[in-house]
Amino acid sequence: MSEILRVEGLHAGYGKVPVLRDVSFHVNEGEVVAILGPNGAGKTTLLKTISGLIHPTAGKILFDGQEIGGWPPHRVTKAGIAHVPEGGRLFPNMSVRENLLMGAYGNRESLRTGVLEEVYEMFPVLRERHRQMARTLSGGEKQMLAIGRGLASRPRFLMLDEPSLGLAPKLVDGIYERLQALRGHGLTVLLVEQNIHYALELADRCYVLENGRIVLEGTGEELARSEHIKKHYLGL
Amino acid sequence: MDTVVQSLLNGALMGCVYALITLGLSLIFGVMNVVNFAHGDFVMLSMYFAFFIGSMWGVDAVFTPAITFPLLFIVGVVAYYAIIDGTLRQKYVTQIAVTVGLMTFLRAITQLMWKAQPRALPYSLIQGSIHIAGYNIMLSRLISAVVSILAIGGVSLFLSKTWPGRAIRAASDDLDAASLVGVNYRWTYALAFGLGSALTAIAGGLLMTFQQVDPTMGVRFGLLSWCVLALAGLGSIPGLLISGIIVGAAESLSMALWDPRARSLIVYLIFILVLWVRPRGLFGRK
């Protein structure tokens, strides 16, 4: 399996406050990798640093062998990375369809090959609501639109930040079913999740981030058996 | 009664031009949250350009936007990169200082070049007036209103149907999210600032068909456009047009019924009342 993303000795933070300290990990093509960890561990900061919203203070981010650390976000997107941020961050005053169109902004070629149809097939409720303003959607619909917008550029690498956040368990099941289907299509996914049960089930491999450092890594099964995870995350 | 209707008519037509000026301001404020104090002075500058081109080549003021629109677009883009871009992450006070500085600069430049006395073009192709039901409508004002509405419609189409237009709206909704889908924010900001400034070129050309210009006019248009924007709120283009008409009519009515010197007083009064009673404006979101 070829490596699509490699992060080496990454340090990043907000202003003078360091959040990530010497983070190293990698993602192989076609894999689903989850970053687990408690609130405030630096998971969101990690994704933001990869997508270019935050500049790394040290270390390397290699995408496809190319150093992308410090690139502005619009360039990172055009390289083939899509970042679905925490809480969806839709364009509230644009319609559902316009949000999806904007998702394809960095790669408009995808529209010509029918990406909107594919997203609508995956999330039929978005087709029903395609003229509605994004701000009028329910929480679950918003998350679906956020994922759909992320897919609209046909990324090679999709980063999802807490897709279960604030959703009822039934809706989370629905979202994870779609993610499971996506994985069947060979998409490479980096998932950040607090809801560890879902993450362990979906991911091929997981990293545990605590206090800005990676403290554990392994397959979902391995981690589910680890004493550390059992004690601190699963409450067993 | 006749004076009331007559001045309402005049004011409403003028209000369409105000709405066009304000659309430029709201593009800049809505997208990058920059309070541009120099916006009114862009209108003044456009009027001088219209005067200059008109008197130099004998071109009618109404056609001058063909030259001044791209010119003001460039002025706007240059102003963005030269002075606004560096202040975006600074304190609000810095931004205000910078746009007030730009305002003063533009006024000083026009004073140097054209002196302080008012200038006007000798005549316009669109002269005379039409009479409807006993009321007198100046053709130049009517055409100004129609062109303004068309221009507003054009910008509206641009924002909803084109990629750069959608990028401007997306950046104004959520800048980080827009960057994440591939929008280059600096480029988009420069475009919004350029377009916002270029719209004053259309307004300036129209105004010069029936008005004179002097270097202190900028303040008046600046105040007017902030008042219209406060009344309309952000996010509704039809709301902007209606608010422009309301402010234009109120201004004209106060001049006809009270005192010509009361026009700015009334505009200020509306401004303060709106900010006090309904800060998000009549049609604004949030």
Coordinates of N, CA and C in Angstrom, one line a residue, chain A residues 15-216:
Chain A
G15 N -1.1 31.3 18.1 CA -0.2 32.3 18.7 C 1.0 31.6 19.3
K16 N 1.2 32.0 20.6 CA 2.3 31.4 21.3 C 2.0 30.1 22.1
V17 N 0.7 29.7 22.0 CA 0.2 28.6 22.8 C 0.4 27.3 21.9
P18 N 1.4 26.5 22.3 CA 1.6 25.2 21.5 C 0.4 24.2 21.8
V19 N -0.1 23.6 20.7 CA -1.1 22.6 20.9 C -0.6 21.2 20.5
L20 N 0.0 21.2 19.3 CA 0.6 19.9 18.9 C 2.0 19.9 19.2
R21 N 2.5 18.7 19.7 CA 3.9 18.6 20.0 C 4.5 17.3 19.4
D22 N 5.3 17.5 18.4 CA 6.0 16.4 17.8 C 5.0 15.2 17.4
V23 N 4.1 15.6 16.6 CA 3.1 14.6 16.1 C 3.6 13.9 14.8
S24 N 3.7 12.6 14.8 CA 4.0 11.9 13.6 C 3.0 10.8 13.4
F25 N 2.6 10.6 12.2 CA 1.7 9.5 11.8 C 1.6 9.5 10.3
H26 N 1.0 8.4 9.7 CA 0.9 8.4 8.3 C -0.5 7.7 7.9
V27 N -0.9 7.9 6.7 CA -2.1 7.3 6.2 C -1.8 6.7 4.9
N28 N -2.2 5.5 4.7 CA -2.0 4.8 3.4 C -3.2 5.0 2.5
E29 N -2.9 4.9 1.2 CA -4.0 5.1 0.2 C -5.1 4.0 0.5
G30 N -6.4 4.5 0.5 CA -7.5 3.6 0.6 C -7.8 3.2 2.1
E31 N -7.0 3.8 3.0 CA -7.3 3.5 4.4 C -8.2 4.4 5.1
V32 N -8.9 4.0 6.1 CA -9.6 4.9 7.0 C -8.8 4.9 8.3
V33 N -8.3 6.1 8.7 CA -7.5 6.2 9.9 C -8.3 7.2 10.8
A34 N -8.3 6.8 12.1 CA -9.0 7.7 13.0 C -8.0 8.2 14.0
I35 N -8.3 9.5 14.4 CA -7.5 10.1 15.5 C -8.5 10.2 16.6
L36 N -8.1 9.6 17.7 CA -9.0 9.6 18.9 C -8.4 10.4 20.0
G37 N -9.2 10.8 20.9 CA -8.6 11.6 22.0 C -9.6 12.4 22.7
P38 N -9.3 12.9 23.9 CA -10.3 13.7 24.7 C -10.4 15.1 24.1
N39 N -11.4 15.8 24.5 CA -11.6 17.2 24.2 C -10.3 18.0 24.5
G40 N -9.9 18.8 23.6 CA -8.7 19.7 23.9 C -7.4 19.0 23.6
A41 N -7.4 17.8 23.1 CA -6.1 17.1 22.9 C -5.4 17.6 21.7
G42 N -6.1 18.3 20.8 CA -5.4 18.9 19.6 C -5.9 18.3 18.3
K43 N -7.0 17.5 18.3 CA -7.4 16.8 17.1 C -7.8 17.8 16.0
T44 N -8.6 18.7 16.4 CA -9.1 19.7 15.4 C -7.9 20.5 14.9
T45 N -7.0 20.9 15.8 CA -5.8 21.7 15.4 C -5.0 20.9 14.4
L46 N -4.9 19.6 14.6 CA -4.2 18.7 13.7 C -4.8 18.8 12.3
L47 N -6.1 18.7 12.2 CA -6.7 18.7 10.8 C -6.5 20.1 10.2
K48 N -6.7 21.2 11.1 CA -6.6 22.5 10.6 C -5.2 22.8 10.1
T49 N -4.2 22.2 10.7 CA -2.8 22.4 10.3 C -2.6 21.7 8.9
I50 N -3.2 20.5 8.8 CA -3.0 19.8 7.5 C -3.7 20.6 6.4
S51 N -4.9 21.1 6.6 CA -5.6 21.8 5.5 C -5.1 23.2 5.3
G52 N -4.2 23.7 6.2 CA -3.6 25.0 5.9 C -4.2 26.2 6.7
L53 N -5.3 25.9 7.5 CA -5.9 27.0 8.3 C -4.9 27.5 9.4
I54 N -4.0 26.6 9.8 CA -3.0 27.0 10.8 C -1.7 26.6 10.3
H55 N -0.7 27.5 10.5 CA 0.7 27.2 10.0 C 1.4 26.4 11.0
P56 N 2.1 25.3 10.6 CA 2.9 24.5 11.5 C 4.1 25.4 12.0
T57 N 4.5 25.2 13.2 CA 5.7 25.9 13.7 C 7.0 25.0 13.4
A58 N 6.8 23.7 13.3 CA 7.9 22.9 13.0 C 7.4 21.6 12.4
G59 N 8.2 20.8 11.7 CA 7.8 19.5 11.2 C 7.4 19.5 9.8
K60 N 7.0 18.4 9.3 CA 6.7 18.2 7.9 C 5.3 17.6 7.7
I61 N 4.6 18.1 6.6 CA 3.4 17.4 6.2 C 3.6 17.1 4.7
L62 N 3.7 15.8 4.5 CA 3.9 15.4 3.1 C 2.6 14.7 2.5
F63 N 2.1 15.3 1.4 CA 0.9 14.7 0.8 C 1.4 14.2 -0.6
D64 N 1.3 12.9 -0.8 CA 1.8 12.4 -2.0 C 3.3 12.6 -2.2
G65 N 4.0 12.7 -1.2 CA 5.4 12.9 -1.2 C 5.8 14.4 -1.4
Q66 N 4.8 15.3 -1.5 CA 5.1 16.7 -1.6 C 4.8 17.4 -0.3
E67 N 5.8 18.3 0.1 CA 5.6 19.1 1.3 C 4.5 20.1 1.2
I68 N 3.5 20.0 2.0 CA 2.4 21.0 1.9 C 2.2 21.8 3.1
G69 N 3.1 21.6 4.1 CA 3.1 22.4 5.4 C 3.2 23.9 5.1
G70 N 2.3 24.7 5.6 CA 2.4 26.1 5.4 C 1.7 26.6 4.1
W71 N 1.2 25.7 3.3 CA 0.4 26.1 2.1 C -0.9 26.8 2.5
P72 N -1.4 27.8 1.8 CA -2.7 28.3 2.1 C -3.8 27.3 1.8
P73 N -4.9 27.3 2.5 CA -5.9 26.3 2.4 C -6.4 26.1 1.0
H74 N -6.5 27.1 0.2 CA -7.1 26.9 -1.2 C -6.2 26.1 -2.0
R75 N -4.9 26.2 -1.8 CA -3.9 25.4 -2.5 C -3.9 23.9 -2.1
V76 N -4.1 23.7 -0.8 CA -4.1 22.4 -0.2 C -5.4 21.7 -0.8
T77 N -6.5 22.4 -0.9 CA -7.7 21.8 -1.4 C -7.5 21.4 -2.9
K78 N -6.8 22.2 -3.7 CA -6.6 21.9 -5.1 C -5.7 20.7 -5.3
A79 N -4.9 20.5 -4.2 CA -4.0 19.3 -4.3 C -4.8 18.0 -4.1
G80 N -6.1 18.1 -3.7 CA -6.9 16.9 -3.6 C -7.3 16.5 -2.1
I81 N -7.1 17.5 -1.2 CA -7.5 17.2 0.2 C -8.8 17.9 0.5
A82 N -9.8 17.3 1.0 CA -11.1 18.0 1.4 C -11.2 17.9 3.0
H83 N -11.5 19.0 3.6 CA -11.6 19.0 5.0 C -13.0 19.4 5.4
V84 N -13.8 18.5 6.0 CA -15.1 18.8 6.5 C -15.0 19.2 8.0
P85 N -15.1 20.5 8.2 CA -14.7 21.0 9.6 C -15.7 20.7 10.6
E86 N -15.3 20.9 11.9 CA -16.1 20.6 13.0 C -17.4 21.5 12.9
G87 N -18.6 20.9 13.1 CA -19.8 21.6 13.1 C -20.3 21.9 11.7
G88 N -19.6 21.4 10.7 CA -20.1 21.5 9.3 C -19.6 22.8 8.6
R89 N -19.8 23.9 9.3 CA -19.4 25.2 8.7 C -19.9 25.4 7.3
L90 N -21.2 25.3 7.2 CA -21.8 25.5 5.8 C -21.9 27.0 5.5
F91 N -22.3 27.3 4.3 CA -22.6 28.7 4.0 C -24.1 28.9 4.2
P92 N -24.4 29.5 5.4 CA -25.8 29.5 5.8 C -26.8 30.2 4.8
N93 N -26.3 31.2 4.2 CA -27.2 32.0 3.3 C -27.1 31.6 1.8
M94 N -26.6 30.4 1.6 CA -26.6 29.9 0.3 C -27.4 28.6 0.3
S95 N -28.0 28.3 -0.9 CA -28.9 27.1 -0.9 C -28.0 25.8 -0.8
V96 N -28.7 24.7 -0.6 CA -28.1 23.4 -0.5 C -27.3 23.1 -1.8
R97 N -27.9 23.4 -2.9 CA -27.2 23.2 -4.2 C -26.0 24.1 -4.3
E98 N -26.1 25.3 -3.9 CA -25.0 26.2 -4.0 C -23.8 25.8 -3.1
N99 N -24.2 25.3 -1.9 CA -23.2 24.8 -1.0 C -22.4 23.6 -1.7
L100 N -23.1 22.8 -2.4 CA -22.5 21.6 -3.1 C -21.6 22.2 -4.2
L101 N -22.2 23.2 -5.0 CA -21.4 23.7 -6.0 C -20.1 24.3 -5.5
M102 N -20.2 25.0 -4.4 CA -19.0 25.6 -3.8 C -18.0 24.5 -3.4
G103 N -18.5 23.4 -3.0 CA -17.7 22.3 -2.6 C -16.8 21.9 -3.8
A104 N -17.3 22.1 -5.0 CA -16.6 21.7 -6.2 C -15.7 22.9 -6.7
Y105 N -15.7 24.0 -6.0 CA -15.0 25.2 -6.5 C -13.6 25.0 -6.9
G106 N -12.9 24.2 -6.1 CA -11.5 23.9 -6.3 C -11.2 22.9 -7.4
N107 N -12.3 22.2 -7.8 CA -12.1 21.2 -8.9 C -13.4 21.1 -9.7
R108 N -13.7 22.1 -10.6 CA -15.0 22.2 -11.2 C -15.2 21.0 -12.2
E109 N -14.1 20.4 -12.6 CA -14.1 19.2 -13.5 C -15.1 18.2 -12.9
S110 N -15.2 18.1 -11.6 CA -16.0 17.1 -11.0 C -17.5 17.3 -11.3
L111 N -17.9 18.6 -11.5 CA -19.3 18.8 -11.8 C -19.6 18.2 -13.2
R112 N -18.7 18.3 -14.1 CA -19.0 17.8 -15.5 C -19.1 16.3 -15.5
T113 N -18.6 15.6 -14.4 CA -18.7 14.2 -14.4 C -19.7 13.7 -13.4
G114 N -20.7 14.7 -13.1 CA -21.9 14.3 -12.4 C -21.7 14.1 -10.9
V115 N -20.9 14.9 -10.3 CA -20.7 14.6 -8.8 C -21.9 15.0 -8.0
L116 N -22.7 16.0 -8.5 CA -23.9 16.4 -7.7 C -24.8 15.2 -7.7
E117 N -25.0 14.5 -8.8 CA -25.9 13.4 -8.8 C -25.5 12.3 -7.8
E118 N -24.2 12.1 -7.7 CA -23.6 11.1 -6.8 C -23.9 11.5 -5.4
V119 N -23.7 12.8 -5.1 CA -24.0 13.2 -3.7 C -25.5 13.1 -3.4
Y120 N -26.3 13.4 -4.4 CA -27.8 13.3 -4.1 C -28.2 11.9 -4.0
E121 N -27.5 11.0 -4.7 CA -27.9 9.6 -4.5 C -27.5 9.1 -3.1
M122 N -26.4 9.6 -2.6 CA -25.9 9.2 -1.3 C -26.8 9.8 -0.2
F123 N -27.1 11.0 -0.4 CA -28.0 11.7 0.6 C -29.2 12.2 -0.1
P124 N -30.2 11.3 -0.3 CA -31.4 11.8 -1.1 C -32.1 13.0 -0.5
V125 N -32.0 13.2 0.8 CA -32.7 14.3 1.4 C -32.2 15.6 0.9
L126 N -30.9 15.6 0.5 CA -30.3 16.9 0.0 C -30.9 17.2 -1.4
R127 N -31.3 16.2 -2.2 CA -32.0 16.5 -3.4 C -33.3 17.2 -3.2
E128 N -34.0 16.6 -2.2 CA -35.4 17.2 -1.9 C -35.2 18.6 -1.4
R129 N -34.2 18.9 -0.8 CA -34.0 20.3 -0.2 C -33.1 21.2 -1.0
H130 N -32.8 20.8 -2.2 CA -31.7 21.5 -2.9 C -31.8 23.0 -3.1
R131 N -33.1 23.5 -3.0 CA -33.3 24.9 -3.2 C -33.3 25.7 -1.8
Q132 N -33.4 24.9 -0.8 CA -33.5 25.5 0.6 C -32.2 26.1 1.0
M133 N -32.3 27.2 1.8 CA -31.1 27.8 2.4 C -30.5 26.8 3.4
A134 N -29.2 26.7 3.4 CA -28.5 25.8 4.3 C -28.9 26.0 5.8
R135 N -29.1 27.3 6.1 CA -29.4 27.6 7.5 C -30.7 27.0 8.0
T136 N -31.6 26.6 7.1 CA -32.9 26.1 7.5 C -32.9 24.5 7.7
L137 N -31.7 23.9 7.4 CA -31.7 22.4 7.5 C -31.6 22.0 9.0
S138 N -32.0 20.7 9.2 CA -31.9 20.2 10.6 C -30.4 19.8 10.8
G139 N -30.1 19.5 12.1 CA -28.7 19.1 12.4 C -28.1 18.0 11.6
G140 N -28.9 16.9 11.4 CA -28.5 15.8 10.6 C -28.3 16.1 9.2
E141 N -29.2 16.9 8.6 CA -29.1 17.3 7.2 C -27.9 18.2 7.0
K142 N -27.6 19.1 8.0 CA -26.5 19.9 7.9 C -25.2 19.1 7.8
Q143 N -25.1 18.1 8.6 CA -23.9 17.2 8.6 C -23.8 16.5 7.3
M144 N -24.9 16.0 6.7 CA -24.9 15.3 5.4 C -24.4 16.3 4.4
L145 N -24.9 17.6 4.4 CA -24.5 18.5 3.4 C -23.0 18.8 3.6
A146 N -22.6 18.9 4.8 CA -21.1 19.2 5.0 C -20.3 18.1 4.4
I147 N -20.7 16.9 4.6 CA -19.9 15.7 4.0 C -20.0 15.8 2.5
G148 N -21.3 16.0 2.0 CA -21.5 16.1 0.6 C -20.6 17.2 -0.1
R149 N -20.6 18.4 0.6 CA -19.7 19.4 0.1 C -18.3 19.0 0.0
G150 N -17.9 18.3 1.1 CA -16.5 17.8 1.1 C -16.2 16.8 -0.1
L151 N -17.2 16.0 -0.5 CA -17.0 15.1 -1.5 C -17.1 15.7 -2.9
A152 N -17.7 16.9 -3.0 CA -18.0 17.5 -4.3 C -16.8 17.8 -5.1
S153 N -15.7 17.9 -4.5 CA -14.4 18.2 -5.3 C -13.8 16.9 -5.7
R154 N -14.4 15.7 -5.4 CA -13.8 14.4 -5.7 C -12.4 14.3 -5.1
P155 N -12.3 14.5 -3.8 CA -11.0 14.5 -3.1 C -10.4 13.2 -3.2
R156 N -9.0 13.1 -3.1 CA -8.4 11.9 -3.0 C -8.3 11.5 -1.5
F157 N -8.4 12.5 -0.7 CA -8.2 12.4 0.7 C -9.2 13.3 1.5
L158 N -10.0 12.6 2.3 CA -11.1 13.3 3.0 C -10.8 13.4 4.5
M159 N -10.9 14.6 5.1 CA -10.7 14.7 6.5 C -12.0 15.1 7.1
L160 N -12.5 14.3 8.1 CA -13.7 14.6 8.8 C -13.5 14.9 10.2
D161 N -14.0 16.0 10.7 CA -13.9 16.4 12.1 C -15.2 16.3 12.8
E162 N -15.2 15.2 13.7 CA -16.4 15.0 14.6 C -17.7 14.9 13.8
P163 N -17.9 14.0 12.9 CA -19.1 14.0 12.1 C -20.3 13.6 13.0
S164 N -20.1 13.1 14.2 CA -21.2 12.7 15.1 C -21.6 13.8 16.1
L165 N -20.9 14.9 16.0 CA -21.0 16.0 17.0 C -22.5 16.5 17.0
G166 N -23.1 16.4 18.2 CA -24.4 17.0 18.4 C -25.6 16.3 17.8
L167 N -25.3 15.1 17.2 CA -26.4 14.4 16.6 C -27.0 13.3 17.4
A168 N -28.3 13.0 17.2 CA -28.9 11.9 17.9 C -28.3 10.6 17.4
P169 N -28.2 9.6 18.3 CA -27.5 8.3 17.9 C -28.0 7.7 16.6
K170 N -29.3 7.8 16.4 CA -29.9 7.2 15.2 C -29.3 7.9 13.9
L171 N -29.2 9.3 14.0 CA -28.6 10.0 12.9 C -27.1 9.7 12.7
V172 N -26.4 9.5 13.8 CA -25.0 9.1 13.8 C -24.9 7.8 13.0
D173 N -25.8 6.8 13.4 CA -25.7 5.5 12.7 C -25.9 5.7 11.2
G174 N -26.8 6.6 10.8 CA -27.0 6.9 9.4 C -25.8 7.4 8.7
I175 N -25.1 8.4 9.4 CA -23.9 9.0 8.8 C -22.8 7.9 8.7
Y176 N -22.7 7.1 9.7 CA -21.6 6.1 9.6 C -21.8 5.0 8.6
E177 N -23.1 4.8 8.4 CA -23.4 3.8 7.3 C -22.9 4.4 5.9
R178 N -23.2 5.7 5.7 CA -22.7 6.3 4.5 C -21.2 6.3 4.4
L179 N -20.6 6.5 5.5 CA -19.1 6.5 5.5 C -18.6 5.1 5.2
Q180 N -19.2 4.1 5.8 CA -18.9 2.8 5.5 C -18.9 2.5 4.0
A181 N -20.0 3.0 3.3 CA -20.2 2.9 1.9 C -19.1 3.6 1.1
L182 N -18.7 4.7 1.6 CA -17.7 5.5 0.9 C -16.3 4.8 0.9
R183 N -16.1 4.1 2.1 CA -14.9 3.4 2.2 C -14.8 2.2 1.2
G184 N -16.0 1.7 0.9 CA -16.1 0.7 -0.1 C -15.7 1.2 -1.5
H185 N -15.8 2.5 -1.7 CA -15.4 3.1 -3.0 C -13.9 3.4 -3.0
G186 N -13.2 3.1 -2.0 CA -11.7 3.3 -2.0 C -11.3 4.6 -1.6
L187 N -12.1 5.5 -1.0 CA -11.7 6.8 -0.6 C -10.8 6.7 0.7
T188 N -9.8 7.5 0.7 CA -8.9 7.6 1.9 C -9.5 8.6 2.9
V189 N -9.7 8.2 4.1 CA -10.3 9.0 5.1 C -9.5 9.2 6.3
L190 N -9.4 10.4 6.8 CA -8.8 10.7 8.1 C -9.9 11.2 9.0
L191 N -10.2 10.5 10.0 CA -11.4 10.8 10.8 C -11.0 11.2 12.2
V192 N -11.5 12.3 12.7 CA -11.3 12.7 14.1 C -12.6 12.5 14.8
E193 N -12.6 11.8 15.9 CA -13.8 11.5 16.6 C -13.7 11.3 18.1
Q194 N -14.7 11.9 18.8 CA -14.7 11.6 20.2 C -15.5 10.4 20.6
N195 N -16.5 10.1 19.7 CA -17.3 9.0 19.9 C -16.6 7.7 19.5
I196 N -15.9 7.2 20.4 CA -14.9 6.2 20.1 C -15.4 4.9 19.6
H197 N -16.6 4.5 20.0 CA -17.2 3.2 19.5 C -17.3 3.3 18.0
Y198 N -17.9 4.3 17.4 CA -18.0 4.5 16.0 C -16.7 4.4 15.3
A199 N -15.7 5.2 15.9 CA -14.4 5.3 15.2 C -13.7 4.0 15.2
L200 N -13.7 3.2 16.3 CA -13.0 2.0 16.4 C -13.6 1.0 15.3
E201 N -14.9 1.1 15.1 CA -15.6 0.2 14.2 C -15.2 0.5 12.8
L202 N -15.2 1.8 12.4 CA -15.0 2.2 11.0 C -13.5 2.1 10.6
A203 N -12.6 2.4 11.5 CA -11.2 2.7 11.1 C -10.4 1.4 10.9
D204 N -9.5 1.5 10.0 CA -8.5 0.4 9.8 C -7.5 0.5 10.9
R205 N -7.0 1.8 11.1 CA -6.0 2.0 12.1 C -6.4 3.3 12.9
C206 N -5.9 3.3 14.2 CA -6.3 4.5 15.0 C -5.0 5.0 15.6
Y207 N -5.0 6.3 15.9 CA -4.0 6.9 16.7 C -4.7 7.6 17.9
V208 N -4.1 7.6 19.0 CA -4.7 8.3 20.2 C -3.9 9.5 20.5
L209 N -4.5 10.6 20.5 CA -3.8 11.9 20.7 C -4.2 12.4 22.1
E210 N -3.2 12.7 22.9 CA -3.5 13.2 24.3 C -2.5 14.4 24.5
N211 N -3.0 15.5 24.9 CA -2.2 16.6 25.2 C -1.2 17.0 24.1
G212 N -1.7 16.8 22.9 CA -0.9 17.2 21.7 C 0.1 16.2 21.3
R213 N 0.1 15.0 21.9 CA 1.1 14.0 21.5 C 0.3 12.7 21.2
I214 N 0.9 12.0 20.3 CA 0.4 10.6 20.0 C 0.9 9.7 21.0
V215 N -0.1 9.0 21.8 CA 0.4 8.2 22.8 C 0.1 6.7 22.5
L216 N -0.7 6.4 21.5 CA -1.0 5.0 21.2 C -1.3 4.9 19.8

